PDB file of C-alpha atoms in Angstrom:
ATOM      1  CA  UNK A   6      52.282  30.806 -19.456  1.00 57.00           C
ATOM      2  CA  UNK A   7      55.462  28.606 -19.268  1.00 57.00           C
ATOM      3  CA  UNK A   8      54.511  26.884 -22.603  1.00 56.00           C
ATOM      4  CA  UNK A   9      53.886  30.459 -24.689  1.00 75.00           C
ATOM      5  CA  UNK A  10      57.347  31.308 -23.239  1.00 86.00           C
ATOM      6  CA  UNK A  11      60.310  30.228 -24.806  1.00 91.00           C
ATOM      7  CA  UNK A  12      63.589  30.990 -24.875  1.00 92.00           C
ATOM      8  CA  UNK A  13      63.387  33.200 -28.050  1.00 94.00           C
ATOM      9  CA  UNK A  14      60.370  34.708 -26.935  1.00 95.00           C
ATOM     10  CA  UNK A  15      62.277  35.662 -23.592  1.00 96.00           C
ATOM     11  CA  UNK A  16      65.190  36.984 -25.434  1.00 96.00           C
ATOM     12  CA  UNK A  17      63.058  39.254 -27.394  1.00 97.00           C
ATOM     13  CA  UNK A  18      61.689  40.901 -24.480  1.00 97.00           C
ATOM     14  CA  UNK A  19      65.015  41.454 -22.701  1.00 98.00           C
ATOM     15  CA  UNK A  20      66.658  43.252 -26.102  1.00 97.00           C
ATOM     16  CA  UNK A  21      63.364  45.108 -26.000  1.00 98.00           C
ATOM     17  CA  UNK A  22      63.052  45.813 -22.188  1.00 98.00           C
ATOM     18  CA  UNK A  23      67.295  46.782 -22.126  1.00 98.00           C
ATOM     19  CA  UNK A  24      66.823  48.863 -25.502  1.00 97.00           C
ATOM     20  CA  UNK A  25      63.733  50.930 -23.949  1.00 97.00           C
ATOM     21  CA  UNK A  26      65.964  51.282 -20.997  1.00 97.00           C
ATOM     22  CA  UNK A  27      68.557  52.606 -22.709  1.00 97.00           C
ATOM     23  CA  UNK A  28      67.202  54.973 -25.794  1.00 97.00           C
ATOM     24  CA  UNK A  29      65.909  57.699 -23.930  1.00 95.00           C
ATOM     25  CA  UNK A  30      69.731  58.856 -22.558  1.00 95.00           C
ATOM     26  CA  UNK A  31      70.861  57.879 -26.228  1.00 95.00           C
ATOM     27  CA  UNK A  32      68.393  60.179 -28.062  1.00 93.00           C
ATOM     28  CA  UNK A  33      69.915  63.045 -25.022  1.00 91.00           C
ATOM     29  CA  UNK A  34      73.229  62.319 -26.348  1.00 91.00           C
ATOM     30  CA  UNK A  35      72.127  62.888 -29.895  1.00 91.00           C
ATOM     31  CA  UNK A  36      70.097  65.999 -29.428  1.00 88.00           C
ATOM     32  CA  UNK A  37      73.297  67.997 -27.327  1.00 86.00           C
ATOM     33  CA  UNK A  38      75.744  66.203 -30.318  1.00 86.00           C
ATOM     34  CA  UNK A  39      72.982  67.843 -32.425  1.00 86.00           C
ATOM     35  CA  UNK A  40      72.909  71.286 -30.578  1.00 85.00           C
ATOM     36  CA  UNK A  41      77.260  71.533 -30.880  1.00 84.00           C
ATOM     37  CA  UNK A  42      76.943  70.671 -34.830  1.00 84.00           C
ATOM     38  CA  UNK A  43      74.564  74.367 -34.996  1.00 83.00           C
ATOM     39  CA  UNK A  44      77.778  76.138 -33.218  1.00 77.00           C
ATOM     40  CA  UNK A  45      75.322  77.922 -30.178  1.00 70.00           C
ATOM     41  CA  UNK A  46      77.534  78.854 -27.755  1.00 76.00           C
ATOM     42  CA  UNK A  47      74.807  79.807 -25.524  1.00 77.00           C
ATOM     43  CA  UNK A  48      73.763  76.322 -24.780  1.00 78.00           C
ATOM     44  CA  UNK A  49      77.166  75.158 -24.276  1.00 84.00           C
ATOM     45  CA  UNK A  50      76.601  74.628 -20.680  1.00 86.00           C
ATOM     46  CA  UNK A  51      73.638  72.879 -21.152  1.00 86.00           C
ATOM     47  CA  UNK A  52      75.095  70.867 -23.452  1.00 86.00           C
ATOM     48  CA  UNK A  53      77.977  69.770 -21.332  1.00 89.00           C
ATOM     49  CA  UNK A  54      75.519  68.757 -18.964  1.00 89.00           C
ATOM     50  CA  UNK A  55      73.443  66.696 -20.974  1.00 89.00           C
ATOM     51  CA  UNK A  56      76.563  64.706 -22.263  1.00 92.00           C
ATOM     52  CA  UNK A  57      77.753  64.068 -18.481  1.00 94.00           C
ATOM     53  CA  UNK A  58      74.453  62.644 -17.121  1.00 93.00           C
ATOM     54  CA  UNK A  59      73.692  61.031 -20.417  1.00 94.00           C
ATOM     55  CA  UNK A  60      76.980  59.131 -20.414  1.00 95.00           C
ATOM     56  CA  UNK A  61      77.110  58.292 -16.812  1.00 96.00           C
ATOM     57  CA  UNK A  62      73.503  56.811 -17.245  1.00 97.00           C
ATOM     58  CA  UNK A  63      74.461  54.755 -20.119  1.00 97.00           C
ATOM     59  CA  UNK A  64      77.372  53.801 -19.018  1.00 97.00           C
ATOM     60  CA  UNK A  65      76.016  52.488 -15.352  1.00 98.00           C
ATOM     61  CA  UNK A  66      73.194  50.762 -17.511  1.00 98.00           C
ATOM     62  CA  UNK A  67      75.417  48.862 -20.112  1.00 98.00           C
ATOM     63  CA  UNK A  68      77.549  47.160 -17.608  1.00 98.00           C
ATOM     64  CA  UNK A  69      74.864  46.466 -15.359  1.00 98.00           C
ATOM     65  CA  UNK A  70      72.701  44.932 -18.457  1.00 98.00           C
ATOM     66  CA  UNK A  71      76.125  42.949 -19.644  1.00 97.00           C
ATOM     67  CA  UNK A  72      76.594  41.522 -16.348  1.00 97.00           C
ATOM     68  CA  UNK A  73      73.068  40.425 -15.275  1.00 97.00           C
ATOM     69  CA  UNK A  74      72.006  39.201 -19.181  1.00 97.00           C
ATOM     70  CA  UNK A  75      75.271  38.523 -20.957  1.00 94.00           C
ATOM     71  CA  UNK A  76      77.363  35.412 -20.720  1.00 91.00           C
ATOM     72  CA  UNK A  77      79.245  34.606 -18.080  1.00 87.00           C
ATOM     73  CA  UNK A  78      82.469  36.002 -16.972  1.00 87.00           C
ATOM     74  CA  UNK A  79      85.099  36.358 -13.981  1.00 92.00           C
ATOM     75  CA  UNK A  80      83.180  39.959 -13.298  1.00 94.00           C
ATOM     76  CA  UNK A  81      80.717  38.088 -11.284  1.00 96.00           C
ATOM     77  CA  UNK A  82      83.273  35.872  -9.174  1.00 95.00           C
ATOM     78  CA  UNK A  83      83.954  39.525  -8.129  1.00 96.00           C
ATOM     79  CA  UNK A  84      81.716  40.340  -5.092  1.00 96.00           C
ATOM     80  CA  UNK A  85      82.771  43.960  -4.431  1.00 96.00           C
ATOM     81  CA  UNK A  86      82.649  44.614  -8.459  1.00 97.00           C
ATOM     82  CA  UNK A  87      78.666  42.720  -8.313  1.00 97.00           C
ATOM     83  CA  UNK A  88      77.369  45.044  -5.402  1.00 97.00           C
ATOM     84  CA  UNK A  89      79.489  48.626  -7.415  1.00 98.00           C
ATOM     85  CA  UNK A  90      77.723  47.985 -10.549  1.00 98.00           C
ATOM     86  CA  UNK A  91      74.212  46.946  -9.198  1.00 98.00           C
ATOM     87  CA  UNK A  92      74.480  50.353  -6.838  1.00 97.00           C
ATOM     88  CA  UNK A  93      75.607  52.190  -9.872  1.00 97.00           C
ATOM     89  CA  UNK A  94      72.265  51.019 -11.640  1.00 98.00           C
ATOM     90  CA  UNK A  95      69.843  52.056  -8.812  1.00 97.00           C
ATOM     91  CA  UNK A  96      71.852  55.367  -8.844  1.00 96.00           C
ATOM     92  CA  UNK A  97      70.351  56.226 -12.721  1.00 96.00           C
ATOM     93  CA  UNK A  98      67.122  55.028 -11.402  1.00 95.00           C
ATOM     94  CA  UNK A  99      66.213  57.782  -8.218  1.00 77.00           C
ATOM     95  CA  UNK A 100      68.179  60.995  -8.163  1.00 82.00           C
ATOM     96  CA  UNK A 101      69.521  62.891  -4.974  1.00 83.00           C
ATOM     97  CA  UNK A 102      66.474  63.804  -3.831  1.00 90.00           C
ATOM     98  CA  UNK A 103      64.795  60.606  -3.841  1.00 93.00           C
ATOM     99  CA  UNK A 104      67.628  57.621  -4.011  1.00 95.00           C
ATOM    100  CA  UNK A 105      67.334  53.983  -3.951  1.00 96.00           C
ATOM    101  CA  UNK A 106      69.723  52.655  -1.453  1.00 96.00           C
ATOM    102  CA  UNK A 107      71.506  49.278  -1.593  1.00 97.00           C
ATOM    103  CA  UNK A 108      72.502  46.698   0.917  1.00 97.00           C
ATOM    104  CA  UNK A 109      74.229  43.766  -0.405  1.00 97.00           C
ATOM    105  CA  UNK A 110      75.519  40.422   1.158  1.00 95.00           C
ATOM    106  CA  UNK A 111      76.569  37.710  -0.444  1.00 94.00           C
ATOM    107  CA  UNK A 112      79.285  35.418  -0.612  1.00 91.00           C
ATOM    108  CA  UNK A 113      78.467  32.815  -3.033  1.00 94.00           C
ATOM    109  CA  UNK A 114      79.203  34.276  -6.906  1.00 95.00           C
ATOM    110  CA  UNK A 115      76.190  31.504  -7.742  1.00 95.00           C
ATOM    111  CA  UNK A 116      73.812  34.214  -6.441  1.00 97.00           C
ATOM    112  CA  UNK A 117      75.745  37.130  -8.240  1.00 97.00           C
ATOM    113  CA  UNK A 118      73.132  37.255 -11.065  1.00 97.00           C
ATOM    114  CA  UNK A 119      70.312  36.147  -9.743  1.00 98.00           C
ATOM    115  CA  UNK A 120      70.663  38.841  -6.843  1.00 98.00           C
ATOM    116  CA  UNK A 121      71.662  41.804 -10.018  1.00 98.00           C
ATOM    117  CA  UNK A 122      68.517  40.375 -12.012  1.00 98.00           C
ATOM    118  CA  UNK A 123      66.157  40.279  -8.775  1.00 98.00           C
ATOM    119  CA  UNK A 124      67.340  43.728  -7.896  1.00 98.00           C
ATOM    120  CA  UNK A 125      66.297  44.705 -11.133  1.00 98.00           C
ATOM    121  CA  UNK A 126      62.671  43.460 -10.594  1.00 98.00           C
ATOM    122  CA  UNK A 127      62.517  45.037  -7.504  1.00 97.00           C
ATOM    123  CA  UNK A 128      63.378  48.361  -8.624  1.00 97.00           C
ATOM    124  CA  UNK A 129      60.702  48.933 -10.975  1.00 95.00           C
ATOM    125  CA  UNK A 130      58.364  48.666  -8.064  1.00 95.00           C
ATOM    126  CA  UNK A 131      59.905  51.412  -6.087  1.00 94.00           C
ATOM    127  CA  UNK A 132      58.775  54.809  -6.381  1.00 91.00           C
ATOM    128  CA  UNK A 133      60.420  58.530  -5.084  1.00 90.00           C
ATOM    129  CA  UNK A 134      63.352  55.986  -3.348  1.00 93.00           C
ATOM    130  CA  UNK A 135      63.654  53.733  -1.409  1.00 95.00           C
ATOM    131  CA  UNK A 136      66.024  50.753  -0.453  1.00 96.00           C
ATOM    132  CA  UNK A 137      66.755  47.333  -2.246  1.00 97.00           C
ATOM    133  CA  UNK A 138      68.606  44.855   0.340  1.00 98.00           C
ATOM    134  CA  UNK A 139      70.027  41.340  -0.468  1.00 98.00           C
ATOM    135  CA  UNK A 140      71.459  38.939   1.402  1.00 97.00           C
ATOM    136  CA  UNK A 141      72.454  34.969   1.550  1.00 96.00           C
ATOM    137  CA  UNK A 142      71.217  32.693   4.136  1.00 94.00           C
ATOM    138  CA  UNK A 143      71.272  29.414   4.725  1.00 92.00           C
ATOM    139  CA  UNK A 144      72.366  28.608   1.179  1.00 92.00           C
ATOM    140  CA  UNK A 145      69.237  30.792   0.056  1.00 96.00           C
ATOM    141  CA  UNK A 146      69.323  34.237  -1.229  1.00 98.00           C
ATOM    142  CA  UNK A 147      66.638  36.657  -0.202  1.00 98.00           C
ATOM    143  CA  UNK A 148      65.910  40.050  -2.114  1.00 98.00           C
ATOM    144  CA  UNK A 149      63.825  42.638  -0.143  1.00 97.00           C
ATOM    145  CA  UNK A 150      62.942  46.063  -1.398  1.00 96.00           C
ATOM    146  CA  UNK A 151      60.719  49.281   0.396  1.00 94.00           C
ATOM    147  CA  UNK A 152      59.247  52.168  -1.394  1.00 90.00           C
ATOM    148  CA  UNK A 153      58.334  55.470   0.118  1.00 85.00           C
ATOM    149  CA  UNK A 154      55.822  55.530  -1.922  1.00 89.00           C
ATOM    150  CA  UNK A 155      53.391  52.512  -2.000  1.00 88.00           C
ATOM    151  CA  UNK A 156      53.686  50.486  -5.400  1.00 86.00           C
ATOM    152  CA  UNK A 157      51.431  49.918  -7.995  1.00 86.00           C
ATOM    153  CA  UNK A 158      48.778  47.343  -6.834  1.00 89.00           C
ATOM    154  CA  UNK A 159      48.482  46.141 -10.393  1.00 91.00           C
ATOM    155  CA  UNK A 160      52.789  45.549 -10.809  1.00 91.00           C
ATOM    156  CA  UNK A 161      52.461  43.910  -7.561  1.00 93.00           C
ATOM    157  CA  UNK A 162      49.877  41.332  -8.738  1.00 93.00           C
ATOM    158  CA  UNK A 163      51.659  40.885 -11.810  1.00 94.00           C
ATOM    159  CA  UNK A 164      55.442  40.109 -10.173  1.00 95.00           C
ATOM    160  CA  UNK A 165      53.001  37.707  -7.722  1.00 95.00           C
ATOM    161  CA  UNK A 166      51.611  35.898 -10.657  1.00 95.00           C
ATOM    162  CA  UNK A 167      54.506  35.757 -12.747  1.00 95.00           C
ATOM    163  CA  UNK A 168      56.253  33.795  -9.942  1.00 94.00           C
ATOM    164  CA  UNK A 169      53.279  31.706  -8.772  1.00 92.00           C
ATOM    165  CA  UNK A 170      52.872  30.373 -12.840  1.00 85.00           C
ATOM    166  CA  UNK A 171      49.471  32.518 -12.541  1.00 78.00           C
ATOM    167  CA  UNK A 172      47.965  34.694 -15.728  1.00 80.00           C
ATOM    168  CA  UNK A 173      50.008  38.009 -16.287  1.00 83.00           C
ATOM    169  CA  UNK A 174      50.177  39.743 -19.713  1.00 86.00           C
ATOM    170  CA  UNK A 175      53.879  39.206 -21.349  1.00 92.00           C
ATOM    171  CA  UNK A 176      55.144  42.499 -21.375  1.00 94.00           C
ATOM    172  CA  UNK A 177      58.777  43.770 -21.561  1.00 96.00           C
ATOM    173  CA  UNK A 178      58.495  45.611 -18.485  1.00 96.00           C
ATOM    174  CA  UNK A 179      58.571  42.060 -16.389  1.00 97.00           C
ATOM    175  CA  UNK A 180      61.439  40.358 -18.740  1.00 97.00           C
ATOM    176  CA  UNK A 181      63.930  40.115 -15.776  1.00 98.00           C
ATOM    177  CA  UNK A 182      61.253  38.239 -13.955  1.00 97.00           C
ATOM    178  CA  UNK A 183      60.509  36.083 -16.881  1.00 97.00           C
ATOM    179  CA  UNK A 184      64.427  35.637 -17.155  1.00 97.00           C
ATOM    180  CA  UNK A 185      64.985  35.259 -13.594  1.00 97.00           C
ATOM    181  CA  UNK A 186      62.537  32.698 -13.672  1.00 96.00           C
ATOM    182  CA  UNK A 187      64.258  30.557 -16.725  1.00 95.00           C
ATOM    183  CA  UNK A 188      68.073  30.785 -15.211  1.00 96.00           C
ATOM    184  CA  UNK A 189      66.638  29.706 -12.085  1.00 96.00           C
ATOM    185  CA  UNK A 190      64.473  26.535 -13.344  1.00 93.00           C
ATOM    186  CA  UNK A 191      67.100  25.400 -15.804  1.00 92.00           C
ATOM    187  CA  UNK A 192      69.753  25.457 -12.146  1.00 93.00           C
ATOM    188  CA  UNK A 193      67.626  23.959  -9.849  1.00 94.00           C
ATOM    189  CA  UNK A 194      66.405  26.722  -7.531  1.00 95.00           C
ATOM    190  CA  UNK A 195      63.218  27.529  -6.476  1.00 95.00           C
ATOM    191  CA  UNK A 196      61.261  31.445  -6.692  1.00 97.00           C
ATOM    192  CA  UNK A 197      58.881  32.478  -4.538  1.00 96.00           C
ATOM    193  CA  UNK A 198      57.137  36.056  -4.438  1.00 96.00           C
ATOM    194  CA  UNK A 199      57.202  37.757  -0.909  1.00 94.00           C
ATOM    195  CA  UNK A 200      55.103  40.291   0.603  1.00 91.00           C
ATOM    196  CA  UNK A 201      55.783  40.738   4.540  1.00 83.00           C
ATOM    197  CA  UNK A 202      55.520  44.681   4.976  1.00 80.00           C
ATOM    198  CA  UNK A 203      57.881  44.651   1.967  1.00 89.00           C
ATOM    199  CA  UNK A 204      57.854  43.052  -1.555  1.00 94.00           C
ATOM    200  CA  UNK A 205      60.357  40.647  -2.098  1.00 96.00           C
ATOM    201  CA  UNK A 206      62.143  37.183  -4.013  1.00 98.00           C
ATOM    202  CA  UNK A 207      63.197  33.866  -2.067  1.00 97.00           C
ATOM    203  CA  UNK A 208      65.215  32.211  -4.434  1.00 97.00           C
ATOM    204  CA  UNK A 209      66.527  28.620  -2.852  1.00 93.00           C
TER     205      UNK A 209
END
């Protein structure tokens, strides 16, 4: 699998995996710009609220994807402004009913996108909320995430073999791990796959 994937490969499923992510709140946006151009009053309030969530969601997701897959920048020497935008991600992901919680410590900015990017591979696991926690020891940085609901058996095998080097289909829906797994390799660190009564990354 490391041989089929290059780096071009792996930057086509990231635009494709961040585009999906972001097109559904876009096409919102258009149909309420498209609802205000037909001069309905009635659905003013509607529209208003379309815009607002749509916007917030986009917003959240843009800096989140610009931090975690663009190039480097002082943003992620930040700490404070690393754990804001991650919790600001998992906020468009649950809603108030079921939310996905974050718990972040870390001190070294090394681990700022490895821990945003891991987060990110996490949270497509978790279902009707849940809690994604992250913290540094020992010079390692460990990502742990719970569901209320069980995950998918079959995403859980996949994340397992995708970090073990085992078969998995190359999808956009795992290019953060595939990502996560490049940056790594090319510094030095080591990933390994965890389930303990949780799913979670080792990355050291």
């Amino acid at each position: 699998m490391e041989n089929i994937l290059n780096d071009t490969l792996i930057c086509e499923l990231v635009c494709t995996r961040i585009s999906h992510d972001l097109i559904g709140n876009i096409g919102a946006v258009s149909n309420a710009v498209e609802l205000l151009e037909e001069g309905d009053m009635d659905f003013l309030d509607d529209i208003k609220s379309i815009l607002k969530t749509s916007s917030t969601v986009l917003s959240a997701r843009q800096k989140f994807f610009r931090m975690a897959f663009g190039l480097d920048n002082a943003n992620l020497e930040n700490m404070e402004l690393v754990q804001k935008t991650t919790q600001d991600y998992l906020a468009t992901l649950g809603n108030k009913n079921f939310p996905i919680s974050l718990q972040m410590s870390i001190q070294n900015p090394k681990f700022a996108r490895p821990a945003m990017v891991g987060t990110m591979v996490l949270a497509d696991t978790i279902i009707k909320g849940g809690w994604v926690k992250i913290e540094e020891l020992n010079g390692k940085l460990y990502i742990g995430a719970h569901s209320d609901v069980e995950p998918s058996k079959e995403k859980t095998a996949a994340l397992r073999n995708i970090c073990e080097n085992g078969k998995t289909e190359i999808s956009a829906q795992y290019a953060p791990l595939f990502y996560l797994k490049k940056i790594l390799n090319f510094a030095g660190y080591n990933l390994a796959f965890i389930e303990d009564g949780i799913l979670g990354l080792a990355i050291g």
